[in-house]
PDB file of C-alpha atoms and ligand atoms in Angstrom:
ATOM      1  CA  MET A   1     -20.873  -6.138  -8.091  1.00 90.00           C
ATOM      2  CA  LYS A   2     -17.335  -4.838  -7.891  1.00 95.00           C
ATOM      3  CA  LYS A   3     -16.361  -1.524  -6.204  1.00 97.00           C
ATOM      4  CA  LEU A   4     -14.401   0.097  -8.930  1.00 98.00           C
ATOM      5  CA  ALA A   5     -14.334   0.144 -12.692  1.00 98.00           C
ATOM      6  CA  CYS A   6     -11.449   1.960 -14.387  1.00 98.00           C
ATOM      7  CA  ILE A   7     -12.397   2.843 -17.993  1.00 98.00           C
ATOM      8  CA  GLY A   8      -9.265   4.067 -19.842  1.00 98.00           C
ATOM      9  CA  THR A   9      -6.087   2.483 -18.343  1.00 97.00           C
ATOM     10  CA  GLY A  10      -3.427   4.984 -19.550  1.00 96.00           C
ATOM     11  CA  ASN A  11      -0.951   6.849 -17.359  1.00 93.00           C
ATOM     12  CA  MET A  12      -3.346   8.266 -14.778  1.00 94.00           C
ATOM     13  CA  GLY A  13      -6.171   5.645 -15.033  1.00 96.00           C
ATOM     14  CA  GLY A  14      -3.541   2.931 -14.785  1.00 96.00           C
ATOM     15  CA  ALA A  15      -1.946   4.619 -11.758  1.00 95.00           C
ATOM     16  CA  LEU A  16      -5.250   4.812  -9.963  1.00 96.00           C
ATOM     17  CA  ALA A  17      -6.132   1.250 -10.819  1.00 97.00           C
ATOM     18  CA  ARG A  18      -2.816   0.190  -9.289  1.00 96.00           C
ATOM     19  CA  ALA A  19      -3.571   2.278  -6.151  1.00 96.00           C
ATOM     20  CA  ALA A  20      -7.028   0.673  -5.798  1.00 97.00           C
ATOM     21  CA  CYS A  21      -5.502  -2.775  -6.115  1.00 97.00           C
ATOM     22  CA  GLN A  22      -3.092  -1.856  -3.284  1.00 96.00           C
ATOM     23  CA  SER A  23      -5.600  -0.022  -1.035  1.00 96.00           C
ATOM     24  CA  PRO A  24      -6.683  -1.922   2.094  1.00 96.00           C
ATOM     25  CA  ALA A  25     -10.274  -0.938   1.504  1.00 96.00           C
ATOM     26  CA  CYS A  26     -10.213  -2.154  -2.142  1.00 97.00           C
ATOM     27  CA  GLY A  27      -7.911  -4.866  -3.569  1.00 96.00           C
ATOM     28  CA  PRO A  28      -7.765  -6.561  -6.993  1.00 97.00           C
ATOM     29  CA  ASP A  29     -10.929  -8.519  -6.429  1.00 97.00           C
ATOM     30  CA  GLU A  30     -12.916  -5.294  -6.393  1.00 97.00           C
ATOM     31  CA  VAL A  31     -11.451  -3.722  -9.535  1.00 98.00           C
ATOM     32  CA  ILE A  32     -12.438  -4.195 -13.178  1.00 98.00           C
ATOM     33  CA  LEU A  33     -10.606  -2.508 -16.115  1.00 98.00           C
ATOM     34  CA  SER A  34     -11.495  -1.596 -19.640  1.00 98.00           C
ATOM     35  CA  ASN A  35      -9.682   0.303 -22.292  1.00 98.00           C
ATOM     36  CA  ARG A  36     -10.092   1.217 -25.965  1.00 97.00           C
ATOM     37  CA  THR A  37      -7.098  -1.067 -26.804  1.00 96.00           C
ATOM     38  CA  TYR A  38      -8.243  -4.175 -24.890  1.00 97.00           C
ATOM     39  CA  GLU A  39      -4.701  -5.672 -24.795  1.00 97.00           C
ATOM     40  CA  LYS A  40      -3.577  -2.710 -22.579  1.00 97.00           C
ATOM     41  CA  ALA A  41      -6.278  -3.301 -19.980  1.00 97.00           C
ATOM     42  CA  LYS A  42      -5.612  -7.053 -20.124  1.00 98.00           C
ATOM     43  CA  ARG A  43      -1.893  -6.682 -19.532  1.00 98.00           C
ATOM     44  CA  LEU A  44      -2.468  -4.301 -16.622  1.00 98.00           C
ATOM     45  CA  ALA A  45      -5.195  -6.649 -15.157  1.00 98.00           C
ATOM     46  CA  GLU A  46      -2.761  -9.539 -15.369  1.00 98.00           C
ATOM     47  CA  GLU A  47      -0.056  -7.600 -13.568  1.00 97.00           C
ATOM     48  CA  LEU A  48      -2.419  -6.272 -10.870  1.00 97.00           C
ATOM     49  CA  GLY A  49      -4.339  -9.555 -10.454  1.00 97.00           C
ATOM     50  CA  CYS A  50      -7.707  -7.902 -11.253  1.00 97.00           C
ATOM     51  CA  ARG A  51     -10.080  -8.531 -14.182  1.00 97.00           C
ATOM     52  CA  ALA A  52     -10.175  -6.950 -17.673  1.00 98.00           C
ATOM     53  CA  ALA A  53     -13.586  -6.363 -19.211  1.00 97.00           C
ATOM     54  CA  GLU A  54     -14.176  -6.911 -22.951  1.00 95.00           C
ATOM     55  CA  SER A  55     -16.087  -3.549 -23.193  1.00 97.00           C
ATOM     56  CA  ASN A  56     -16.682  -0.329 -21.398  1.00 98.00           C
ATOM     57  CA  LEU A  57     -20.322  -1.224 -20.947  1.00 97.00           C
ATOM     58  CA  GLU A  58     -19.403  -4.483 -19.216  1.00 97.00           C
ATOM     59  CA  ALA A  59     -17.058  -2.565 -16.856  1.00 97.00           C
ATOM     60  CA  PHE A  60     -19.691   0.043 -16.185  1.00 97.00           C
ATOM     61  CA  ARG A  61     -22.375  -2.558 -15.412  1.00 96.00           C
ATOM     62  CA  GLU A  62     -20.145  -4.517 -13.030  1.00 96.00           C
ATOM     63  CA  ALA A  63     -19.070  -1.712 -10.556  1.00 97.00           C
ATOM     64  CA  GLU A  64     -20.384   0.890  -8.301  1.00 97.00           C
ATOM     65  CA  TYR A  65     -17.749   3.645  -8.768  1.00 97.00           C
ATOM     66  CA  ILE A  66     -16.880   4.181 -12.446  1.00 98.00           C
ATOM     67  CA  LEU A  67     -13.566   5.971 -12.972  1.00 98.00           C
ATOM     68  CA  LEU A  68     -13.304   7.552 -16.352  1.00 98.00           C
ATOM     69  CA  GLY A  69      -9.669   7.809 -17.228  1.00 97.00           C
ATOM     70  CA  VAL A  70      -9.859   9.050 -20.896  1.00 97.00           C
ATOM     71  CA  LYS A  71      -8.502  12.394 -22.219  1.00 94.00           C
ATOM     72  CA  PRO A  72     -10.964  15.354 -22.010  1.00 91.00           C
ATOM     73  CA  GLN A  73     -11.484  15.432 -25.811  1.00 92.00           C
ATOM     74  CA  MET A  74     -12.544  11.700 -25.742  1.00 94.00           C
ATOM     75  CA  MET A  75     -14.950  12.164 -22.820  1.00 96.00           C
ATOM     76  CA  GLU A  76     -18.062  13.139 -24.730  1.00 96.00           C
ATOM     77  CA  GLY A  77     -17.820  10.100 -27.034  1.00 97.00           C
ATOM     78  CA  LEU A  78     -17.340   7.799 -23.980  1.00 97.00           C
ATOM     79  CA  LEU A  79     -20.320   9.314 -22.185  1.00 97.00           C
ATOM     80  CA  ARG A  80     -22.568   8.827 -25.235  1.00 97.00           C
ATOM     81  CA  GLU A  81     -21.510   5.168 -25.316  1.00 97.00           C
ATOM     82  CA  LEU A  82     -22.306   4.841 -21.614  1.00 97.00           C
ATOM     83  CA  ALA A  83     -25.529   6.894 -21.601  1.00 95.00           C
ATOM     84  CA  PRO A  84     -28.038   3.994 -22.169  1.00 95.00           C
ATOM     85  CA  ALA A  85     -26.372   1.922 -19.427  1.00 95.00           C
ATOM     86  CA  VAL A  86     -26.498   4.991 -17.146  1.00 95.00           C
ATOM     87  CA  LYS A  87     -30.200   5.400 -17.831  1.00 93.00           C
ATOM     88  CA  GLU A  88     -30.847   1.703 -17.283  1.00 93.00           C
ATOM     89  CA  SER A  89     -29.016   1.609 -14.002  1.00 94.00           C
ATOM     90  CA  MET A  90     -30.831   4.829 -12.838  1.00 91.00           C
ATOM     91  CA  GLU A  91     -34.200   3.218 -13.561  1.00 91.00           C
ATOM     92  CA  LYS A  92     -33.251   0.101 -11.778  1.00 93.00           C
ATOM     93  CA  GLY A  93     -32.188   2.175  -8.772  1.00 92.00           C
ATOM     94  CA  GLU A  94     -28.590   0.697  -8.855  1.00 92.00           C
ATOM     95  CA  ARG A  95     -25.886   2.598  -6.971  1.00 88.00           C
ATOM     96  CA  LYS A  96     -23.541   4.106  -9.533  1.00 94.00           C
ATOM     97  CA  VAL A  97     -21.085   6.984  -8.999  1.00 96.00           C
ATOM     98  CA  LEU A  98     -19.271   8.493 -11.967  1.00 97.00           C
ATOM     99  CA  VAL A  99     -15.656   9.428 -11.100  1.00 98.00           C
ATOM    100  CA  THR A 100     -13.784  11.615 -13.534  1.00 96.00           C
ATOM    101  CA  MET A 101     -10.301  13.020 -13.666  1.00 94.00           C
ATOM    102  CA  ALA A 102     -10.562  14.948 -16.916  1.00 92.00           C
ATOM    103  CA  ALA A 103      -9.007  18.384 -16.707  1.00 87.00           C
ATOM    104  CA  GLY A 104     -11.415  21.320 -17.193  1.00 85.00           C
ATOM    105  CA  LEU A 105     -14.690  19.371 -17.498  1.00 91.00           C
ATOM    106  CA  LYS A 106     -17.250  20.419 -14.974  1.00 92.00           C
ATOM    107  CA  ILE A 107     -19.736  18.127 -13.196  1.00 94.00           C
ATOM    108  CA  SER A 108     -22.581  19.868 -15.226  1.00 94.00           C
ATOM    109  CA  PHE A 109     -20.873  18.675 -18.509  1.00 94.00           C
ATOM    110  CA  TYR A 110     -21.292  14.925 -17.577  1.00 96.00           C
ATOM    111  CA  ARG A 111     -24.909  15.399 -16.525  1.00 94.00           C
ATOM    112  CA  GLU A 112     -25.736  17.348 -19.645  1.00 95.00           C
ATOM    113  CA  VAL A 113     -24.091  14.891 -22.079  1.00 96.00           C
ATOM    114  CA  LEU A 114     -25.735  11.957 -20.286  1.00 95.00           C
ATOM    115  CA  GLY A 115     -29.077  13.821 -20.004  1.00 92.00           C
ATOM    116  CA  CYS A 116     -29.226  12.863 -16.343  1.00 89.00           C
ATOM    117  CA  GLU A 117     -29.185  15.495 -13.665  1.00 89.00           C
ATOM    118  CA  GLU A 118     -29.266  12.968 -10.806  1.00 89.00           C
ATOM    119  CA  ILE A 119     -26.222  10.996 -11.609  1.00 92.00           C
ATOM    120  CA  PRO A 120     -23.690  11.359  -8.738  1.00 95.00           C
ATOM    121  CA  VAL A 121     -20.377  12.686 -10.086  1.00 96.00           C
ATOM    122  CA  ILE A 122     -17.063  13.022  -8.287  1.00 97.00           C
ATOM    123  CA  ARG A 123     -14.202  15.090 -10.014  1.00 96.00           C
ATOM    124  CA  LEU A 124     -10.691  14.072  -9.132  1.00 96.00           C
ATOM    125  CA  MET A 125      -7.539  15.848 -10.138  1.00 95.00           C
ATOM    126  CA  PRO A 126      -4.725  13.523  -9.278  1.00 95.00           C
ATOM    127  CA  ASN A 127      -1.122  13.966 -10.266  1.00 94.00           C
ATOM    128  CA  THR A 128       1.577  11.632 -11.386  1.00 93.00           C
ATOM    129  CA  PRO A 129       3.210  10.882  -8.103  1.00 95.00           C
ATOM    130  CA  ALA A 130       0.021   8.907  -7.319  1.00 95.00           C
ATOM    131  CA  ALA A 131       1.788   6.067  -9.190  1.00 92.00           C
ATOM    132  CA  VAL A 132       4.162   5.768  -6.162  1.00 94.00           C
ATOM    133  CA  GLY A 133       1.672   6.516  -3.375  1.00 95.00           C
ATOM    134  CA  CYS A 134       2.735  10.128  -3.066  1.00 96.00           C
ATOM    135  CA  GLY A 135      -0.137  11.879  -5.127  1.00 97.00           C
ATOM    136  CA  MET A 136      -1.997  14.897  -4.189  1.00 97.00           C
ATOM    137  CA  THR A 137      -5.552  14.349  -5.453  1.00 98.00           C
ATOM    138  CA  LEU A 138      -8.001  17.166  -5.388  1.00 98.00           C
ATOM    139  CA  VAL A 139     -11.708  16.203  -4.995  1.00 98.00           C
ATOM    140  CA  CYS A 140     -14.816  18.073  -5.956  1.00 97.00           C
ATOM    141  CA  THR A 141     -17.902  16.139  -5.172  1.00 94.00           C
ATOM    142  CA  SER A 142     -21.659  16.247  -5.832  1.00 91.00           C
ATOM    143  CA  CYS A 143     -22.103  13.191  -3.561  1.00 93.00           C
ATOM    144  CA  PRO A 144     -22.837  12.643   0.101  1.00 91.00           C
ATOM    145  CA  ASP A 145     -19.872  12.561   2.450  1.00 93.00           C
ATOM    146  CA  GLU A 146     -20.097   8.748   2.833  1.00 94.00           C
ATOM    147  CA  ASP A 147     -19.721   8.143  -0.856  1.00 94.00           C
ATOM    148  CA  THR A 148     -16.841  10.503  -1.305  1.00 96.00           C
ATOM    149  CA  SER A 149     -14.971   9.112   1.800  1.00 97.00           C
ATOM    150  CA  GLU A 150     -15.604   5.559   0.402  1.00 97.00           C
ATOM    151  CA  LEU A 151     -14.046   6.617  -2.907  1.00 97.00           C
ATOM    152  CA  GLU A 152     -11.009   8.128  -1.172  1.00 98.00           C
ATOM    153  CA  GLY A 153     -10.661   4.921   0.839  1.00 97.00           C
ATOM    154  CA  LEU A 154     -10.731   2.755  -2.374  1.00 97.00           C
ATOM    155  CA  LEU A 155      -7.831   4.942  -3.754  1.00 98.00           C
ATOM    156  CA  SER A 156      -6.046   5.510  -0.479  1.00 97.00           C
ATOM    157  CA  ALA A 157      -2.704   3.941  -1.675  1.00 97.00           C
ATOM    158  CA  SER A 158      -2.397   6.724  -4.207  1.00 97.00           C
ATOM    159  CA  GLY A 159      -1.520   9.428  -1.584  1.00 97.00           C
ATOM    160  CA  ALA A 160      -3.393  12.404  -0.049  1.00 97.00           C
ATOM    161  CA  PHE A 161      -6.776  13.815  -0.873  1.00 98.00           C
ATOM    162  CA  ASP A 162      -8.283  17.209  -0.409  1.00 98.00           C
ATOM    163  CA  ARG A 163     -11.801  18.380  -1.098  1.00 97.00           C
ATOM    164  CA  ILE A 164     -12.289  21.752  -2.689  1.00 97.00           C
ATOM    165  CA  PRO A 165     -15.071  23.631  -4.372  1.00 96.00           C
ATOM    166  CA  GLU A 166     -15.386  23.363  -8.058  1.00 94.00           C
ATOM    167  CA  GLU A 167     -14.462  26.969  -8.889  1.00 93.00           C
ATOM    168  CA  GLN A 168     -10.974  26.266  -7.374  1.00 94.00           C
ATOM    169  CA  MET A 169     -10.465  22.999  -9.236  1.00 92.00           C
ATOM    170  CA  ASP A 170      -8.638  24.430 -12.306  1.00 88.00           C
ATOM    171  CA  ALA A 171      -6.229  26.626 -10.444  1.00 93.00           C
ATOM    172  CA  ALA A 172      -5.439  24.115  -7.688  1.00 96.00           C
ATOM    173  CA  GLY A 173      -5.290  21.299 -10.324  1.00 93.00           C
ATOM    174  CA  THR A 174      -2.776  23.226 -12.347  1.00 92.00           C
ATOM    175  CA  LEU A 175      -0.578  23.764  -9.306  1.00 95.00           C
ATOM    176  CA  THR A 176      -0.677  20.075  -8.263  1.00 96.00           C
ATOM    177  CA  GLY A 177      -0.572  18.673 -11.772  1.00 93.00           C
ATOM    178  CA  CYS A 178       2.323  20.882 -13.212  1.00 94.00           C
ATOM    179  CA  THR A 179       4.464  21.138 -10.105  1.00 97.00           C
ATOM    180  CA  PRO A 180       6.037  17.628 -10.643  1.00 97.00           C
ATOM    181  CA  ALA A 181       7.320  18.869 -14.070  1.00 97.00           C
ATOM    182  CA  PHE A 182       8.648  22.104 -12.522  1.00 98.00           C
ATOM    183  CA  ALA A 183      10.202  20.069  -9.630  1.00 98.00           C
ATOM    184  CA  TYR A 184      11.923  17.637 -12.216  1.00 98.00           C
ATOM    185  CA  MET A 185      13.456  20.614 -13.897  1.00 98.00           C
ATOM    186  CA  PHE A 186      14.716  22.012 -10.571  1.00 98.00           C
ATOM    187  CA  MET A 187      16.220  18.610  -9.610  1.00 98.00           C
ATOM    188  CA  GLU A 188      17.798  18.103 -13.041  1.00 98.00           C
ATOM    189  CA  ALA A 189      19.395  21.582 -12.697  1.00 98.00           C
ATOM    190  CA  LEU A 190      20.586  20.921  -9.212  1.00 98.00           C
ATOM    191  CA  ALA A 191      22.139  17.646 -10.383  1.00 98.00           C
ATOM    192  CA  ASP A 192      23.755  19.513 -13.273  1.00 98.00           C
ATOM    193  CA  GLY A 193      25.260  21.845 -10.795  1.00 98.00           C
ATOM    194  CA  GLY A 194      26.505  18.879  -8.798  1.00 98.00           C
ATOM    195  CA  VAL A 195      28.113  17.293 -11.891  1.00 98.00           C
ATOM    196  CA  MET A 196      29.882  20.572 -12.623  1.00 98.00           C
ATOM    197  CA  ALA A 197      31.169  20.487  -9.054  1.00 98.00           C
ATOM    198  CA  GLY A 198      32.558  16.915  -9.752  1.00 98.00           C
ATOM    199  CA  ILE A 199      29.862  14.599  -8.410  1.00 98.00           C
ATOM    200  CA  PRO A 200      28.971  11.606 -10.753  1.00 98.00           C
ATOM    201  CA  ARG A 201      25.649  12.146 -12.484  1.00 98.00           C
ATOM    202  CA  LYS A 202      23.841   9.210 -10.856  1.00 98.00           C
ATOM    203  CA  LYS A 203      24.728  10.234  -7.445  1.00 98.00           C
ATOM    204  CA  ALA A 204      24.020  13.925  -8.080  1.00 98.00           C
ATOM    205  CA  GLN A 205      20.582  13.044  -9.272  1.00 98.00           C
ATOM    206  CA  GLU A 206      19.790  10.887  -6.259  1.00 98.00           C
ATOM    207  CA  TYR A 207      21.255  13.574  -3.840  1.00 98.00           C
ATOM    208  CA  ALA A 208      19.039  16.292  -5.467  1.00 98.00           C
ATOM    209  CA  ALA A 209      15.968  14.092  -5.423  1.00 98.00           C
ATOM    210  CA  ARG A 210      16.360  13.001  -1.857  1.00 98.00           C
ATOM    211  CA  ALA A 211      17.005  16.561  -0.717  1.00 98.00           C
ATOM    212  CA  VAL A 212      13.919  17.822  -2.436  1.00 98.00           C
ATOM    213  CA  MET A 213      11.807  14.938  -1.080  1.00 97.00           C
ATOM    214  CA  GLY A 214      13.184  15.360   2.341  1.00 98.00           C
ATOM    215  CA  ALA A 215      12.571  19.141   2.299  1.00 98.00           C
ATOM    216  CA  ALA A 216       8.978  18.556   1.183  1.00 98.00           C
ATOM    217  CA  ALA A 217       8.432  16.033   4.001  1.00 97.00           C
ATOM    218  CA  LEU A 218       9.923  18.407   6.643  1.00 98.00           C
ATOM    219  CA  LEU A 219       7.804  21.223   5.307  1.00 98.00           C
ATOM    220  CA  LEU A 220       4.634  19.204   5.612  1.00 97.00           C
ATOM    221  CA  GLU A 221       5.453  17.534   8.901  1.00 98.00           C
ATOM    222  CA  SER A 222       6.738  20.506  10.783  1.00 98.00           C
ATOM    223  CA  GLY A 223       4.033  22.776   9.562  1.00 97.00           C
ATOM    224  CA  LYS A 224       6.686  25.556   9.558  1.00 98.00           C
ATOM    225  CA  HIS A 225       6.673  28.385   6.986  1.00 98.00           C
ATOM    226  CA  PRO A 226       9.002  27.526   4.142  1.00 98.00           C
ATOM    227  CA  GLY A 227      10.761  30.897   4.661  1.00 98.00           C
ATOM    228  CA  LEU A 228      11.551  29.898   8.291  1.00 98.00           C
ATOM    229  CA  LEU A 229      12.959  26.434   7.204  1.00 98.00           C
ATOM    230  CA  LYS A 230      15.038  28.188   4.584  1.00 98.00           C
ATOM    231  CA  ASP A 231      16.407  30.599   7.273  1.00 98.00           C
ATOM    232  CA  GLU A 232      17.301  27.549   9.455  1.00 97.00           C
ATOM    233  CA  VAL A 233      19.588  26.234   6.743  1.00 97.00           C
ATOM    234  CA  CYS A 234      21.298  29.557   6.102  1.00 98.00           C
ATOM    235  CA  SER A 235      24.103  30.158   8.596  1.00 97.00           C
ATOM    236  CA  PRO A 236      25.423  33.640   8.783  1.00 97.00           C
ATOM    237  CA  GLY A 237      28.255  34.053   6.167  1.00 97.00           C
ATOM    238  CA  GLY A 238      27.721  30.456   5.085  1.00 97.00           C
ATOM    239  CA  SER A 239      27.443  28.762   1.672  1.00 97.00           C
ATOM    240  CA  THR A 240      23.628  28.297   1.450  1.00 98.00           C
ATOM    241  CA  ILE A 241      22.914  32.018   1.736  1.00 98.00           C
ATOM    242  CA  VAL A 242      25.273  32.639  -1.207  1.00 98.00           C
ATOM    243  CA  GLY A 243      23.252  30.135  -3.288  1.00 98.00           C
ATOM    244  CA  VAL A 244      20.022  31.734  -2.101  1.00 98.00           C
ATOM    245  CA  TYR A 245      21.378  35.140  -3.292  1.00 98.00           C
ATOM    246  CA  GLU A 246      22.252  33.536  -6.676  1.00 98.00           C
ATOM    247  CA  LEU A 247      18.653  32.203  -7.000  1.00 98.00           C
ATOM    248  CA  GLU A 248      17.230  35.604  -6.131  1.00 98.00           C
ATOM    249  CA  LYS A 249      19.385  37.424  -8.573  1.00 98.00           C
ATOM    250  CA  LYS A 250      18.197  35.072 -11.408  1.00 97.00           C
ATOM    251  CA  GLY A 251      14.586  35.721 -10.391  1.00 98.00           C
ATOM    252  CA  PHE A 252      13.950  32.139  -9.128  1.00 98.00           C
ATOM    253  CA  ARG A 253      10.881  32.888  -7.128  1.00 97.00           C
ATOM    254  CA  SER A 254       9.166  35.093  -9.679  1.00 98.00           C
ATOM    255  CA  ALA A 255       9.981  32.510 -12.419  1.00 98.00           C
ATOM    256  CA  ALA A 256       8.179  29.803 -10.268  1.00 97.00           C
ATOM    257  CA  MET A 257       5.205  32.198  -9.735  1.00 97.00           C
ATOM    258  CA  GLU A 258       5.044  32.941 -13.459  1.00 97.00           C
ATOM    259  CA  ALA A 259       5.266  29.371 -14.287  1.00 97.00           C
ATOM    260  CA  VAL A 260       2.107  28.582 -12.190  1.00 96.00           C
ATOM    261  CA  LEU A 261       0.227  31.628 -13.405  1.00 96.00           C
ATOM    262  CA  GLY A 262       1.085  30.874 -17.086  1.00 95.00           C
ATOM    263  CA  ALA A 263      -0.156  27.246 -16.744  1.00 93.00           C
ATOM    264  CA  CYS A 264      -3.306  28.418 -14.975  1.00 91.00           C
ATOM    265  CA  GLU A 265      -3.926  30.915 -17.849  1.00 91.00           C
ATOM    266  CA  LYS A 266      -3.414  28.213 -20.464  1.00 87.00           C
ATOM    267  CA  ASN A 267      -5.706  25.730 -18.524  1.00 82.00           C
ATOM    268  CA  LYS A 268      -8.369  28.508 -18.446  1.00 80.00           C
ATOM    269  CA  LYS A 269      -8.170  29.050 -22.131  1.00 80.00           C
ATOM    270  CA  MET A 270      -8.455  25.331 -22.827  1.00 74.00           C
ATOM    271  CA  GLY A 271     -11.466  25.054 -20.620  1.00 68.00           C
ATOM    272  CA  GLU A 272     -13.282  28.068 -22.390  1.00 74.00           C
ATOM    273  CA  GLY A 273     -16.496  26.998 -24.076  1.00 62.00           C
ATOM    274  CA  LYS A 274     -16.731  23.756 -21.962  1.00 61.00           C
ATOM    275  CA  LYS A 275     -19.598  23.435 -19.536  1.00 51.00           C
TER     276      LYS A 275
HETATM  277  N1  NAP B 301      -1.255  12.586 -16.772  1.00 75.93           N
HETATM  278  C1  NAP B 301      -1.507  13.470 -15.822  1.00 75.93           C
HETATM  279  O1  NAP B 301      -0.645  14.005 -15.166  1.00 75.93           O
HETATM  280  C2  NAP B 301      -2.987  13.784 -15.381  1.00 75.93           C
HETATM  281  C3  NAP B 301      -3.137  14.441 -14.180  1.00 75.93           C
HETATM  282  C4  NAP B 301      -4.485  14.716 -13.810  1.00 75.93           C
HETATM  283  C5  NAP B 301      -5.496  14.328 -14.624  1.00 75.93           C
HETATM  284  N2  NAP B 301      -5.273  13.717 -15.805  1.00 75.93           N
HETATM  285  C6  NAP B 301      -6.397  13.282 -16.634  1.00 75.93           C
HETATM  286  O2  NAP B 301      -6.419  11.894 -16.712  1.00 75.93           O
HETATM  287  C7  NAP B 301      -7.022  11.581 -17.998  1.00 75.93           C
HETATM  288  C8  NAP B 301      -6.193  10.558 -18.615  1.00 75.93           C
HETATM  289  O3  NAP B 301      -4.953  11.092 -18.999  1.00 75.93           O
HETATM  290  P1  NAP B 301      -3.567  10.221 -19.232  1.00 75.93           P
HETATM  291  O4  NAP B 301      -2.435  11.211 -19.097  1.00 75.93           O
HETATM  292  O5  NAP B 301      -3.738   9.087 -18.435  1.00 75.93           O
HETATM  293  O6  NAP B 301      -3.891   9.821 -20.694  1.00 75.93           O
HETATM  294  P2  NAP B 301      -3.473   8.437 -21.525  1.00 75.93           P
HETATM  295  O7  NAP B 301      -2.197   7.923 -20.948  1.00 75.93           O
HETATM  296  O8  NAP B 301      -3.472   8.822 -22.993  1.00 75.93           O
HETATM  297  O9  NAP B 301      -4.622   7.528 -21.214  1.00 75.93           O
HETATM  298  C9  NAP B 301      -5.917   7.559 -21.738  1.00 75.93           C
HETATM  299  C10 NAP B 301      -6.408   6.115 -22.011  1.00 75.93           C
HETATM  300  O10 NAP B 301      -7.778   6.135 -22.311  1.00 75.93           O
HETATM  301  C11 NAP B 301      -7.964   5.173 -23.259  1.00 75.93           C
HETATM  302  N3  NAP B 301      -9.141   5.480 -24.168  1.00 75.93           N
HETATM  303  C12 NAP B 301      -9.415   6.445 -24.927  1.00 75.93           C
HETATM  304  N4  NAP B 301     -10.615   6.421 -25.411  1.00 75.93           N
HETATM  305  C13 NAP B 301     -11.166   5.484 -24.730  1.00 75.93           C
HETATM  306  C14 NAP B 301     -12.562   4.937 -24.756  1.00 75.93           C
HETATM  307  N5  NAP B 301     -13.493   5.409 -25.610  1.00 75.93           N
HETATM  308  N6  NAP B 301     -12.897   3.910 -23.945  1.00 75.93           N
HETATM  309  C15 NAP B 301     -11.858   3.262 -23.202  1.00 75.93           C
HETATM  310  N7  NAP B 301     -10.631   3.767 -23.133  1.00 75.93           N
HETATM  311  C16 NAP B 301     -10.246   4.820 -23.910  1.00 75.93           C
HETATM  312  C17 NAP B 301      -6.718   5.170 -24.106  1.00 75.93           C
HETATM  313  O11 NAP B 301      -6.594   3.872 -24.748  1.00 75.93           O
HETATM  314  P3  NAP B 301      -5.618   3.525 -25.977  1.00 75.93           P
HETATM  315  O12 NAP B 301      -4.605   2.598 -25.330  1.00 75.93           O
HETATM  316  O13 NAP B 301      -6.485   2.885 -27.029  1.00 75.93           O
HETATM  317  O14 NAP B 301      -5.040   4.814 -26.447  1.00 75.93           O
HETATM  318  C18 NAP B 301      -5.696   5.282 -23.061  1.00 75.93           C
HETATM  319  O15 NAP B 301      -5.219   4.170 -22.477  1.00 75.93           O
HETATM  320  C19 NAP B 301      -7.219  12.882 -18.719  1.00 75.93           C
HETATM  321  O16 NAP B 301      -8.572  13.292 -18.688  1.00 75.93           O
HETATM  322  C20 NAP B 301      -6.379  13.857 -18.044  1.00 75.93           C
HETATM  323  O17 NAP B 301      -6.934  15.125 -18.046  1.00 75.93           O
HETATM  324  C21 NAP B 301      -3.995  13.413 -16.197  1.00 75.93           C
END
């Protein structure tokens, strides 16, 4: 029995499979992949040094933690396909934990579609920086602490984890999931400004990205309030405060707040009607 099956090896499922293969508590020998298009799972398995299963059922049967990496609209179909194997494994008393990262689908949805109230389910909401070990994955769990900690260990190479109650999952997941897109826009705009000021594009992009990455690291490591860190960069009568004033005049902060609220609103609408 392997530790982790990844069913659906697209962007996010593939990123977490990669993290599992790199995590000290897991590794390629403990990972099995399956995907609707078999070739995709096979290609990734060859790259990561793990195994590709010929079917979702084979992947399900061979692992303890089953990571479901399909789009939310494909989830019901996948669960119906897995339902007989879930029933069989519950009857045999096998240890199986369903792990999902589908936006908006609650734990009750999985149990209802599978017709199984007892199946342990862990909801993850990762974000794309998980692909380079800098992800922020939110965790909502119906499992005992040991199981949740074990899963976090299996995926530790993807970045940080934080456990939150299910009612916060949509808003928090929107913040962590959408922020990379907002940050890319910010970095692209900063680089554009650099290019206008005469810096070559490639360098301007690297400087902007490294400045944003460094600022994020300093914020997290210092534990200081971002306003205080901003004040520390603004010398009286200096250039940074002029830039801060320009951002304020253009409504930078309210635009960022509206972006998060708008995305949360949309996410809520998309989740309406789901369990
Ligand atoms: N991308 C993000 O930033 C992000 C962040 C947090 C959570 N998520 C969640 O992650 C999940 C996957 O998103 P994604 O962006 O990775 O999508 P994606 O790139 O489209 O990947 C989905 C994968 O699932 C496969 N698939 C579809 N139906 C299947 C089935 N019945 N059995 C096996 N494999 C099947 C697809 O195979 P084919 O190759 O045949 O198409 C594809 O490889 C979603 O639930 C999403 O809500 C994504």
